[in-house]
PDB file of C-alpha atoms in Angstrom:
ATOM      1  CA  MET A   6      11.771 -20.635  12.412  1.00 95.00           C
ATOM      2  CA  GLU A   7      12.573 -24.163  13.506  1.00 97.00           C
ATOM      3  CA  TYR A   8      15.319 -26.524  12.390  1.00 95.00           C
ATOM      4  CA  THR A   9      15.689 -30.286  12.191  1.00 96.00           C
ATOM      5  CA  ALA A  10      19.202 -31.751  12.351  1.00 95.00           C
ATOM      6  CA  LYS A  11      19.859 -34.510   9.815  1.00 95.00           C
ATOM      7  CA  SER A  12      23.534 -35.375  10.208  1.00 94.00           C
ATOM      8  CA  LEU A  13      26.809 -34.120  11.647  1.00 92.00           C
ATOM      9  CA  LEU A  14      29.946 -34.616   9.562  1.00 92.00           C
ATOM     10  CA  ARG A  15      33.450 -34.062  10.988  1.00 90.00           C
ATOM     11  CA  GLU A  16      36.053 -32.695   8.566  1.00 88.00           C
ATOM     12  CA  GLY A  17      39.421 -33.054  10.272  1.00 82.00           C
ATOM     13  CA  VAL A  18      39.999 -32.238  13.901  1.00 82.00           C
ATOM     14  CA  ARG A  19      38.653 -28.691  14.111  1.00 88.00           C
ATOM     15  CA  ILE A  20      35.744 -28.554  11.620  1.00 93.00           C
ATOM     16  CA  VAL A  21      32.211 -30.015  11.814  1.00 94.00           C
ATOM     17  CA  VAL A  22      29.445 -29.550   9.213  1.00 95.00           C
ATOM     18  CA  LEU A  23      25.826 -29.757  10.354  1.00 95.00           C
ATOM     19  CA  HIS A  24      23.277 -30.828   7.703  1.00 96.00           C
ATOM     20  CA  TYR A  25      19.765 -29.680   8.576  1.00 97.00           C
ATOM     21  CA  ASP A  26      16.343 -28.518   7.333  1.00 97.00           C
ATOM     22  CA  THR A  27      14.729 -25.236   8.395  1.00 97.00           C
ATOM     23  CA  THR A  28      11.039 -24.346   8.392  1.00 97.00           C
ATOM     24  CA  PHE A  29      10.117 -20.652   8.292  1.00 96.00           C
ATOM     25  CA  TYR A  30       6.811 -19.383   9.671  1.00 95.00           C
ATOM     26  CA  THR A  31       5.693 -16.053   8.204  1.00 92.00           C
ATOM     27  CA  ARG A  32       2.632 -13.819   8.506  1.00 88.00           C
ATOM     28  CA  ILE A  33       2.345 -12.936   4.823  1.00 89.00           C
ATOM     29  CA  LEU A  34       3.758 -15.965   2.994  1.00 91.00           C
ATOM     30  CA  GLY A  35       2.708 -18.767   5.309  1.00 90.00           C
ATOM     31  CA  ASP A  36       5.086 -21.605   6.173  1.00 95.00           C
ATOM     32  CA  PHE A  37       7.846 -22.959   3.935  1.00 96.00           C
ATOM     33  CA  THR A  38      10.809 -25.303   4.367  1.00 96.00           C
ATOM     34  CA  ASP A  39      14.328 -24.844   3.042  1.00 96.00           C
ATOM     35  CA  PRO A  40      15.887 -28.346   3.070  1.00 95.00           C
ATOM     36  CA  ASP A  41      19.457 -29.678   2.938  1.00 94.00           C
ATOM     37  CA  ARG A  42      21.182 -26.683   4.512  1.00 95.00           C
ATOM     38  CA  GLU A  43      24.725 -26.731   5.857  1.00 94.00           C
ATOM     39  CA  LEU A  44      26.230 -24.967   8.867  1.00 95.00           C
ATOM     40  CA  THR A  45      29.996 -25.054   9.421  1.00 94.00           C
ATOM     41  CA  LEU A  46      31.356 -25.027  12.973  1.00 94.00           C
ATOM     42  CA  VAL A  47      35.004 -24.665  13.981  1.00 94.00           C
ATOM     43  CA  ILE A  48      36.905 -25.025  17.243  1.00 91.00           C
ATOM     44  CA  ASP A  49      37.987 -21.739  18.812  1.00 89.00           C
ATOM     45  CA  PRO A  50      41.687 -22.399  19.549  1.00 85.00           C
ATOM     46  CA  GLN A  51      41.733 -19.965  22.490  1.00 86.00           C
ATOM     47  CA  ASN A  52      39.129 -21.709  24.635  1.00 86.00           C
ATOM     48  CA  GLY A  53      38.475 -24.985  22.824  1.00 85.00           C
ATOM     49  CA  GLU A  54      34.756 -24.245  22.229  1.00 90.00           C
ATOM     50  CA  TRP A  55      32.747 -24.620  19.036  1.00 90.00           C
ATOM     51  CA  ARG A  56      31.887 -21.473  17.042  1.00 93.00           C
ATOM     52  CA  VAL A  57      29.806 -20.921  13.888  1.00 93.00           C
ATOM     53  CA  ALA A  58      31.930 -20.057  10.832  1.00 92.00           C
ATOM     54  CA  TRP A  59      29.385 -17.437   9.812  1.00 93.00           C
ATOM     55  CA  SER A  60      28.807 -16.216   6.240  1.00 93.00           C
ATOM     56  CA  LEU A  61      25.871 -14.814   4.250  1.00 94.00           C
ATOM     57  CA  GLY A  62      25.494 -18.286   2.766  1.00 94.00           C
ATOM     58  CA  ASP A  63      24.166 -19.411   6.150  1.00 95.00           C
ATOM     59  CA  ILE A  64      21.052 -17.295   5.584  1.00 95.00           C
ATOM     60  CA  PHE A  65      20.426 -18.931   2.195  1.00 96.00           C
ATOM     61  CA  THR A  66      23.145 -20.776   0.261  1.00 94.00           C
ATOM     62  CA  GLU A  67      22.951 -18.575  -2.833  1.00 95.00           C
ATOM     63  CA  MET A  68      23.597 -15.438  -0.776  1.00 96.00           C
ATOM     64  CA  GLY A  69      27.142 -16.638  -0.231  1.00 94.00           C
ATOM     65  CA  ASP A  70      27.743 -15.977  -3.934  1.00 94.00           C
ATOM     66  CA  GLY A  71      26.206 -12.511  -3.885  1.00 94.00           C
ATOM     67  CA  ALA A  72      22.522 -13.319  -4.379  1.00 95.00           C
ATOM     68  CA  THR A  73      19.865 -11.070  -2.839  1.00 95.00           C
ATOM     69  CA  LEU A  74      16.644 -12.028  -1.079  1.00 94.00           C
ATOM     70  CA  VAL A  75      13.770 -10.254  -2.893  1.00 94.00           C
ATOM     71  CA  PHE A  76      10.129  -9.989  -1.805  1.00 91.00           C
ATOM     72  CA  ASP A  77       7.642  -9.088  -4.552  1.00 90.00           C
ATOM     73  CA  PRO A  78       4.350  -8.099  -2.890  1.00 87.00           C
ATOM     74  CA  GLN A  79       1.020  -8.768  -4.587  1.00 90.00           C
ATOM     75  CA  VAL A  80      -1.409  -6.194  -3.210  1.00 88.00           C
ATOM     76  CA  PRO A  81      -4.990  -6.612  -4.477  1.00 91.00           C
ATOM     77  CA  SER A  82      -6.982  -3.684  -5.811  1.00 91.00           C
ATOM     78  CA  ARG A  83      -9.700  -2.417  -3.477  1.00 95.00           C
ATOM     79  CA  ALA A  84     -13.136  -3.849  -4.326  1.00 97.00           C
ATOM     80  CA  ASN A  85     -16.253  -1.964  -5.444  1.00 97.00           C
ATOM     81  CA  ILE A  86     -19.367  -0.811  -3.605  1.00 98.00           C
ATOM     82  CA  TYR A  87     -22.726  -1.179  -5.411  1.00 98.00           C
ATOM     83  CA  ASP A  88     -26.276  -0.034  -4.680  1.00 97.00           C
ATOM     84  CA  ARG A  89     -29.214  -2.476  -4.567  1.00 96.00           C
ATOM     85  CA  ASN A  90     -29.610  -2.323  -8.376  1.00 96.00           C
ATOM     86  CA  GLY A  91     -25.987  -3.092  -9.126  1.00 97.00           C
ATOM     87  CA  GLU A  92     -24.913   0.461  -9.922  1.00 96.00           C
ATOM     88  CA  VAL A  93     -21.294   1.169  -9.017  1.00 97.00           C
ATOM     89  CA  LEU A  94     -21.032   3.711  -6.220  1.00 97.00           C
ATOM     90  CA  ALA A  95     -17.287   3.386  -5.528  1.00 97.00           C
ATOM     91  CA  ASP A  96     -14.458   1.743  -7.443  1.00 96.00           C
ATOM     92  CA  GLN A  97     -10.675   1.846  -7.753  1.00 94.00           C
ATOM     93  CA  ASN A  98     -10.580   3.129 -11.344  1.00 92.00           C
ATOM     94  CA  GLY A  99      -9.746   6.729 -10.526  1.00 89.00           C
ATOM     95  CA  ARG A 100      -6.291   7.913 -11.550  1.00 87.00           C
ATOM     96  CA  VAL A 101      -3.808  10.343 -10.085  1.00 87.00           C
ATOM     97  CA  VAL A 102      -0.179  10.931 -11.012  1.00 93.00           C
ATOM     98  CA  ARG A 103       2.724  10.734  -8.568  1.00 92.00           C
ATOM     99  CA  VAL A 104       5.605  13.126  -9.226  1.00 96.00           C
ATOM    100  CA  PHE A 105       9.192  11.917  -8.710  1.00 96.00           C
ATOM    101  CA  VAL A 106      12.202  14.242  -8.800  1.00 96.00           C
ATOM    102  CA  ASN A 107      15.930  13.442  -8.534  1.00 95.00           C
ATOM    103  CA  ASN A 108      17.084  15.742  -5.737  1.00 95.00           C
ATOM    104  CA  GLY A 109      20.591  16.061  -7.165  1.00 92.00           C
ATOM    105  CA  ASP A 110      19.513  16.838 -10.722  1.00 93.00           C
ATOM    106  CA  ILE A 111      17.038  19.752 -10.511  1.00 95.00           C
ATOM    107  CA  PRO A 112      17.686  22.390 -13.214  1.00 91.00           C
ATOM    108  CA  ASP A 113      16.201  25.303 -11.223  1.00 92.00           C
ATOM    109  CA  ARG A 114      15.447  24.539  -7.568  1.00 94.00           C
ATOM    110  CA  GLN A 115      13.603  27.754  -6.766  1.00 95.00           C
ATOM    111  CA  ALA A 116      11.356  27.565  -9.837  1.00 96.00           C
ATOM    112  CA  CYS A 117      10.894  23.812  -9.348  1.00 96.00           C
ATOM    113  CA  PHE A 118       9.814  24.155  -5.732  1.00 96.00           C
ATOM    114  CA  GLN A 119       7.379  26.906  -6.637  1.00 96.00           C
ATOM    115  CA  ILE A 120       5.626  24.936  -9.373  1.00 96.00           C
ATOM    116  CA  LEU A 121       5.521  21.798  -7.224  1.00 96.00           C
ATOM    117  CA  SER A 122       3.765  23.732  -4.468  1.00 95.00           C
ATOM    118  CA  GLU A 123       1.181  24.851  -7.034  1.00 95.00           C
ATOM    119  CA  THR A 124       0.571  21.405  -8.544  1.00 95.00           C
ATOM    120  CA  VAL A 125       0.808  18.809  -5.744  1.00 94.00           C
ATOM    121  CA  ASN A 126      -1.226  20.647  -3.102  1.00 88.00           C
ATOM    122  CA  LYS A 127       1.631  21.381  -0.694  1.00 91.00           C
ATOM    123  CA  THR A 128       2.922  24.678   0.638  1.00 94.00           C
ATOM    124  CA  LEU A 129       6.249  26.034  -0.550  1.00 95.00           C
ATOM    125  CA  ASP A 130       7.678  25.500   2.961  1.00 95.00           C
ATOM    126  CA  GLN A 131       6.622  21.854   2.887  1.00 94.00           C
ATOM    127  CA  ILE A 132       8.300  21.325  -0.487  1.00 95.00           C
ATOM    128  CA  VAL A 133      11.531  23.005   0.639  1.00 95.00           C
ATOM    129  CA  ASP A 134      11.574  20.935   3.839  1.00 94.00           C
ATOM    130  CA  LEU A 135      10.964  17.713   1.890  1.00 94.00           C
ATOM    131  CA  PHE A 136      13.868  18.249  -0.500  1.00 95.00           C
ATOM    132  CA  ASP A 137      16.385  20.165   1.633  1.00 94.00           C
ATOM    133  CA  ASN A 138      15.912  18.586   5.061  1.00 93.00           C
ATOM    134  CA  ARG A 139      14.212  15.219   4.742  1.00 90.00           C
ATOM    135  CA  SER A 140      15.837  13.831   1.577  1.00 91.00           C
ATOM    136  CA  GLY A 141      19.379  12.867   0.623  1.00 89.00           C
ATOM    137  CA  VAL A 142      21.338  14.732  -2.036  1.00 88.00           C
ATOM    138  CA  ASN A 143      20.868  12.100  -4.731  1.00 87.00           C
ATOM    139  CA  TRP A 144      17.542  10.651  -3.617  1.00 91.00           C
ATOM    140  CA  GLU A 145      14.622  10.153  -5.937  1.00 92.00           C
ATOM    141  CA  VAL A 146      12.006  12.151  -4.038  1.00 94.00           C
ATOM    142  CA  ASP A 147       8.281  11.406  -4.127  1.00 93.00           C
ATOM    143  CA  ALA A 148       7.089  15.007  -4.352  1.00 94.00           C
ATOM    144  CA  GLY A 149       3.376  14.219  -4.129  1.00 91.00           C
ATOM    145  CA  VAL A 150       0.210  13.565  -6.109  1.00 91.00           C
ATOM    146  CA  MET A 151      -1.002  15.549  -9.106  1.00 92.00           C
ATOM    147  CA  GLU A 152      -4.627  15.408 -10.215  1.00 88.00           C
ATOM    148  CA  PRO A 153      -5.225  14.303 -13.853  1.00 87.00           C
ATOM    149  CA  THR A 154      -6.469  17.735 -14.973  1.00 89.00           C
ATOM    150  CA  THR A 155      -3.451  19.454 -13.440  1.00 93.00           C
ATOM    151  CA  PHE A 156      -1.165  16.877 -15.040  1.00 93.00           C
ATOM    152  CA  ILE A 157      -2.593  17.596 -18.501  1.00 93.00           C
ATOM    153  CA  GLU A 158      -2.254  21.344 -18.038  1.00 94.00           C
ATOM    154  CA  ARG A 159       1.135  21.646 -16.290  1.00 94.00           C
ATOM    155  CA  SER A 160       3.172  18.438 -16.592  1.00 95.00           C
ATOM    156  CA  ASP A 161       5.408  19.938 -19.296  1.00 95.00           C
ATOM    157  CA  GLU A 162       6.368  22.809 -16.975  1.00 94.00           C
ATOM    158  CA  VAL A 163       7.072  20.461 -14.067  1.00 96.00           C
ATOM    159  CA  GLU A 164       9.178  18.197 -16.269  1.00 95.00           C
ATOM    160  CA  GLN A 165      11.179  21.138 -17.640  1.00 94.00           C
ATOM    161  CA  LEU A 166      11.793  22.925 -14.323  1.00 95.00           C
ATOM    162  CA  CYS A 167      12.296  19.841 -12.136  1.00 96.00           C
ATOM    163  CA  GLY A 168      13.407  17.073 -14.505  1.00 94.00           C
ATOM    164  CA  ALA A 169      10.446  15.157 -13.056  1.00 95.00           C
ATOM    165  CA  GLU A 170       9.127  11.703 -13.915  1.00 95.00           C
ATOM    166  CA  PHE A 171       5.462  10.740 -13.596  1.00 95.00           C
ATOM    167  CA  ARG A 172       3.838   7.461 -12.575  1.00 92.00           C
ATOM    168  CA  GLN A 173       0.129   6.719 -12.595  1.00 90.00           C
ATOM    169  CA  GLN A 174      -1.539   5.492  -9.429  1.00 85.00           C
ATOM    170  CA  ALA A 175      -5.022   4.078  -8.989  1.00 87.00           C
ATOM    171  CA  THR A 176      -7.223   5.927  -6.528  1.00 89.00           C
ATOM    172  CA  ARG A 177     -10.752   5.688  -5.109  1.00 93.00           C
ATOM    173  CA  ARG A 178     -13.521   7.057  -7.300  1.00 93.00           C
ATOM    174  CA  TYR A 179     -17.106   7.853  -6.262  1.00 95.00           C
ATOM    175  CA  LEU A 180     -19.223   7.771  -9.391  1.00 94.00           C
ATOM    176  CA  ARG A 181     -22.160   9.717  -7.893  1.00 92.00           C
ATOM    177  CA  GLY A 182     -19.867  12.468  -6.653  1.00 89.00           C
ATOM    178  CA  SER A 183     -20.830  13.669  -3.204  1.00 86.00           C
ATOM    179  CA  LEU A 184     -24.073  11.661  -3.000  1.00 93.00           C
ATOM    180  CA  MET A 185     -24.554   9.955   0.412  1.00 92.00           C
ATOM    181  CA  PRO A 186     -21.061  10.516   1.849  1.00 92.00           C
ATOM    182  CA  HIS A 187     -22.486   9.789   5.320  1.00 91.00           C
ATOM    183  CA  ILE A 188     -23.187   6.220   4.159  1.00 94.00           C
ATOM    184  CA  LEU A 189     -20.253   5.423   1.876  1.00 96.00           C
ATOM    185  CA  GLY A 190     -17.673   7.263   3.963  1.00 96.00           C
ATOM    186  CA  HIS A 191     -14.222   7.911   2.531  1.00 95.00           C
ATOM    187  CA  VAL A 192     -10.708   6.481   2.319  1.00 95.00           C
ATOM    188  CA  GLY A 193      -7.275   7.899   3.034  1.00 91.00           C
ATOM    189  CA  TYR A 194      -3.699   7.014   3.926  1.00 86.00           C
ATOM    190  CA  PRO A 195      -3.044   5.367   7.317  1.00 91.00           C
ATOM    191  CA  GLU A 196      -1.970   7.343  10.349  1.00 90.00           C
ATOM    192  CA  GLU A 197       1.569   6.772  11.581  1.00 86.00           C
ATOM    193  CA  ASP A 198       0.438   4.507  14.437  1.00 91.00           C
ATOM    194  CA  GLU A 199      -1.604   2.352  12.005  1.00 92.00           C
ATOM    195  CA  ILE A 200       1.320   1.575   9.679  1.00 89.00           C
ATOM    196  CA  PRO A 201       3.047  -1.202  11.717  1.00 90.00           C
ATOM    197  CA  GLU A 202      -0.136  -3.283  11.886  1.00 90.00           C
ATOM    198  CA  LEU A 203      -0.707  -2.873   8.139  1.00 90.00           C
ATOM    199  CA  GLU A 204       2.899  -3.817   7.339  1.00 87.00           C
ATOM    200  CA  GLU A 205       2.549  -6.992   9.386  1.00 86.00           C
ATOM    201  CA  ILE A 206      -0.090  -8.283   6.951  1.00 86.00           C
ATOM    202  CA  GLY A 207       1.640  -7.073   3.781  1.00 86.00           C
ATOM    203  CA  PHE A 208       0.332  -3.548   3.188  1.00 89.00           C
ATOM    204  CA  ASN A 209       2.439  -0.376   3.426  1.00 84.00           C
ATOM    205  CA  ALA A 210       2.221   3.329   4.238  1.00 81.00           C
ATOM    206  CA  GLU A 211       0.915   4.078   0.716  1.00 80.00           C
ATOM    207  CA  THR A 212      -2.083   1.742   1.099  1.00 88.00           C
ATOM    208  CA  ILE A 213      -5.455   3.481   1.233  1.00 90.00           C
ATOM    209  CA  ILE A 214      -7.769   2.346   4.012  1.00 95.00           C
ATOM    210  CA  GLY A 215     -11.344   3.131   4.981  1.00 96.00           C
ATOM    211  CA  LYS A 216     -11.643   6.162   7.238  1.00 95.00           C
ATOM    212  CA  SER A 217     -15.405   6.388   7.813  1.00 96.00           C
ATOM    213  CA  GLY A 218     -18.761   4.886   6.840  1.00 96.00           C
ATOM    214  CA  ILE A 219     -18.987   1.677   4.805  1.00 97.00           C
ATOM    215  CA  GLU A 220     -15.384   2.141   3.659  1.00 97.00           C
ATOM    216  CA  ALA A 221     -14.154   1.884   7.258  1.00 97.00           C
ATOM    217  CA  ASN A 222     -16.609  -0.632   8.716  1.00 97.00           C
ATOM    218  CA  TRP A 223     -16.061  -3.095   5.867  1.00 98.00           C
ATOM    219  CA  ASN A 224     -12.419  -2.263   5.193  1.00 96.00           C
ATOM    220  CA  ASP A 225     -11.093  -5.824   5.598  1.00 95.00           C
ATOM    221  CA  THR A 226     -13.661  -7.162   3.117  1.00 97.00           C
ATOM    222  CA  LEU A 227     -13.013  -4.436   0.552  1.00 97.00           C
ATOM    223  CA  ALA A 228      -9.220  -4.518   0.903  1.00 95.00           C
ATOM    224  CA  GLY A 229      -8.562  -8.265   0.741  1.00 94.00           C
ATOM    225  CA  LYS A 230      -5.221  -9.617   1.908  1.00 92.00           C
ATOM    226  CA  PRO A 231      -1.816  -9.255   0.231  1.00 93.00           C
ATOM    227  CA  GLY A 232       0.284 -12.172  -0.944  1.00 92.00           C
ATOM    228  CA  GLY A 233       3.652 -12.243  -2.651  1.00 92.00           C
ATOM    229  CA  ARG A 234       6.699 -14.160  -3.795  1.00 94.00           C
ATOM    230  CA  LEU A 235      10.039 -14.590  -2.033  1.00 96.00           C
ATOM    231  CA  THR A 236      12.958 -15.295  -4.381  1.00 96.00           C
ATOM    232  CA  LEU A 237      16.731 -15.371  -4.503  1.00 96.00           C
ATOM    233  CA  VAL A 238      18.110 -13.194  -7.292  1.00 95.00           C
ATOM    234  CA  SER A 239      21.709 -13.210  -8.516  1.00 94.00           C
ATOM    235  CA  SER A 240      23.853 -10.071  -8.684  1.00 89.00           C
ATOM    236  CA  GLY A 241      23.169 -10.118 -12.426  1.00 88.00           C
ATOM    237  CA  GLY A 242      19.406  -9.995 -11.898  1.00 89.00           C
ATOM    238  CA  ILE A 243      18.693 -13.667 -12.668  1.00 93.00           C
ATOM    239  CA  ARG A 244      16.068 -15.383 -10.509  1.00 94.00           C
ATOM    240  CA  LEU A 245      17.861 -18.374  -9.021  1.00 95.00           C
ATOM    241  CA  ARG A 246      15.180 -19.889  -6.822  1.00 95.00           C
ATOM    242  CA  THR A 247      11.653 -19.210  -5.593  1.00 96.00           C
ATOM    243  CA  LEU A 248      11.439 -19.971  -1.886  1.00 96.00           C
ATOM    244  CA  THR A 249       7.692 -19.553  -1.563  1.00 96.00           C
ATOM    245  CA  GLU A 250       4.760 -17.848  -3.253  1.00 95.00           C
ATOM    246  CA  VAL A 251       1.282 -17.100  -1.924  1.00 93.00           C
ATOM    247  CA  ARG A 252      -1.496 -15.567  -3.972  1.00 91.00           C
ATOM    248  CA  SER A 253      -3.255 -12.540  -2.557  1.00 91.00           C
ATOM    249  CA  GLN A 254      -6.721 -12.988  -1.076  1.00 90.00           C
ATOM    250  CA  ILE A 255      -9.146 -11.398  -3.526  1.00 91.00           C
ATOM    251  CA  PRO A 256     -11.229  -8.626  -1.928  1.00 95.00           C
ATOM    252  CA  GLU A 257     -15.010  -8.843  -2.006  1.00 97.00           C
ATOM    253  CA  SER A 258     -17.343  -6.166  -3.351  1.00 97.00           C
ATOM    254  CA  LEU A 259     -20.335  -4.955  -1.337  1.00 97.00           C
ATOM    255  CA  TRP A 260     -23.970  -4.624  -2.453  1.00 97.00           C
ATOM    256  CA  LEU A 261     -25.940  -2.168  -0.309  1.00 97.00           C
ATOM    257  CA  THR A 262     -29.700  -2.070   0.197  1.00 94.00           C
ATOM    258  CA  ILE A 263     -29.833   1.610  -0.731  1.00 94.00           C
ATOM    259  CA  ASP A 264     -31.213   2.816  -4.070  1.00 95.00           C
ATOM    260  CA  ALA A 265     -28.896   5.510  -5.447  1.00 96.00           C
ATOM    261  CA  ASP A 266     -31.455   6.947  -7.904  1.00 96.00           C
ATOM    262  CA  LEU A 267     -34.063   7.272  -5.134  1.00 95.00           C
ATOM    263  CA  GLN A 268     -31.492   8.810  -2.805  1.00 94.00           C
ATOM    264  CA  GLU A 269     -30.561  11.397  -5.427  1.00 95.00           C
ATOM    265  CA  TYR A 270     -34.226  12.179  -6.155  1.00 94.00           C
ATOM    266  CA  ILE A 271     -34.963  12.734  -2.467  1.00 93.00           C
ATOM    267  CA  LEU A 272     -31.968  15.031  -2.171  1.00 91.00           C
ATOM    268  CA  GLN A 273     -33.329  17.043  -5.074  1.00 92.00           C
ATOM    269  CA  VAL A 274     -36.823  17.230  -3.533  1.00 91.00           C
ATOM    270  CA  LEU A 275     -35.439  18.390  -0.201  1.00 88.00           C
ATOM    271  CA  GLY A 276     -33.329  21.026  -1.930  1.00 86.00           C
ATOM    272  CA  GLU A 277     -36.332  22.372  -3.813  1.00 89.00           C
ATOM    273  CA  ALA A 278     -38.464  22.351  -0.666  1.00 85.00           C
ATOM    274  CA  TYR A 279     -35.843  24.291   1.217  1.00 83.00           C
ATOM    275  CA  LEU A 280     -35.587  26.929  -1.503  1.00 84.00           C
ATOM    276  CA  GLU A 281     -39.354  27.378  -1.489  1.00 84.00           C
ATOM    277  CA  ALA A 282     -39.583  27.672   2.274  1.00 80.00           C
ATOM    278  CA  ALA A 283     -36.199  29.123   3.144  1.00 75.00           C
ATOM    279  CA  ASP A 284     -37.708  32.187   4.818  1.00 77.00           C
ATOM    280  CA  SER A 285     -39.873  30.170   7.187  1.00 74.00           C
ATOM    281  CA  TRP A 286     -37.130  27.607   7.914  1.00 70.00           C
ATOM    282  CA  GLY A 287     -34.647  30.348   8.639  1.00 64.00           C
ATOM    283  CA  ARG A 288     -31.239  29.651  10.084  1.00 66.00           C
ATOM    284  CA  THR A 289     -32.484  27.482  12.944  1.00 68.00           C
ATOM    285  CA  SER A 290     -33.156  24.406  10.819  1.00 70.00           C
ATOM    286  CA  ASN A 291     -30.987  21.384  11.528  1.00 72.00           C
ATOM    287  CA  GLY A 292     -31.813  19.813   8.167  1.00 74.00           C
ATOM    288  CA  ALA A 293     -34.423  17.249   7.228  1.00 80.00           C
ATOM    289  CA  SER A 294     -35.032  13.545   6.864  1.00 83.00           C
ATOM    290  CA  VAL A 295     -37.309  11.539   4.595  1.00 88.00           C
ATOM    291  CA  ILE A 296     -39.101   8.301   5.423  1.00 89.00           C
ATOM    292  CA  ILE A 297     -40.759   6.383   2.598  1.00 87.00           C
ATOM    293  CA  MET A 298     -43.447   3.854   3.477  1.00 90.00           C
ATOM    294  CA  ASP A 299     -46.238   1.908   1.911  1.00 90.00           C
ATOM    295  CA  VAL A 300     -49.421   3.465   3.383  1.00 91.00           C
ATOM    296  CA  ASN A 301     -51.238   0.153   3.015  1.00 94.00           C
ATOM    297  CA  THR A 302     -48.761  -1.917   5.002  1.00 94.00           C
ATOM    298  CA  GLY A 303     -46.766   0.604   7.012  1.00 89.00           C
TER     299      GLY A 303
END
């Protein structure tokens, strides 16, 4: 941040008010100026030097009356991957359910922990550690992710035994299943050492990122760039002032040169060939590759 002094007004012998403008430089929200600010300085009677009469209102004026600075992030949805014919290979339309439990309001802790371990793909020890050691008494605990099928079958039990609440979350979906994973790659949550860099540009620890293949090599293109809005909100929840707002950078989809139908057909042909010749291939085979060429042109 930088400031520009505009005027200095003396109020009596021991008080001076500085009128100034401040420009803030941010990574996520760009640059913005907050004009016509005031800073009150008083004489320290013990040594005769000027001191700042500090209050929360010196951060932003409205905060002196109890307002809060609120950042509302705008994180774009991850873009799609298409084959050469425009068929969707990967999108962000999959759905999972996150399970939230109030740690101080669990009807039956033992039964709750057991069913959570069965439905959110964590061991019983991990669940116990999460609630008993890593969470406060009255925290709302993010217990984990439940797959849609599991949610349909067992959500009533989880709600009854844990007093749980459920929130949908978009996730990556590969429409051809496990076809060409070596090309598309996969996504996942960031490692601990990757989180600070992501937070600097507006993402968080819950953001999925590319881990391998196309998903990793073209992650910045597929992920876009977050934006957001910075506002001052009163203690009663009323938005008093918007300091700055930047729209997120829309991610771009990718169109590959690969033909998904042809890829699937070749996989089928190789599978059939292997079954027919399994005895002669034996266990020493390292797999197979297929090259398709026009015999007339090479």
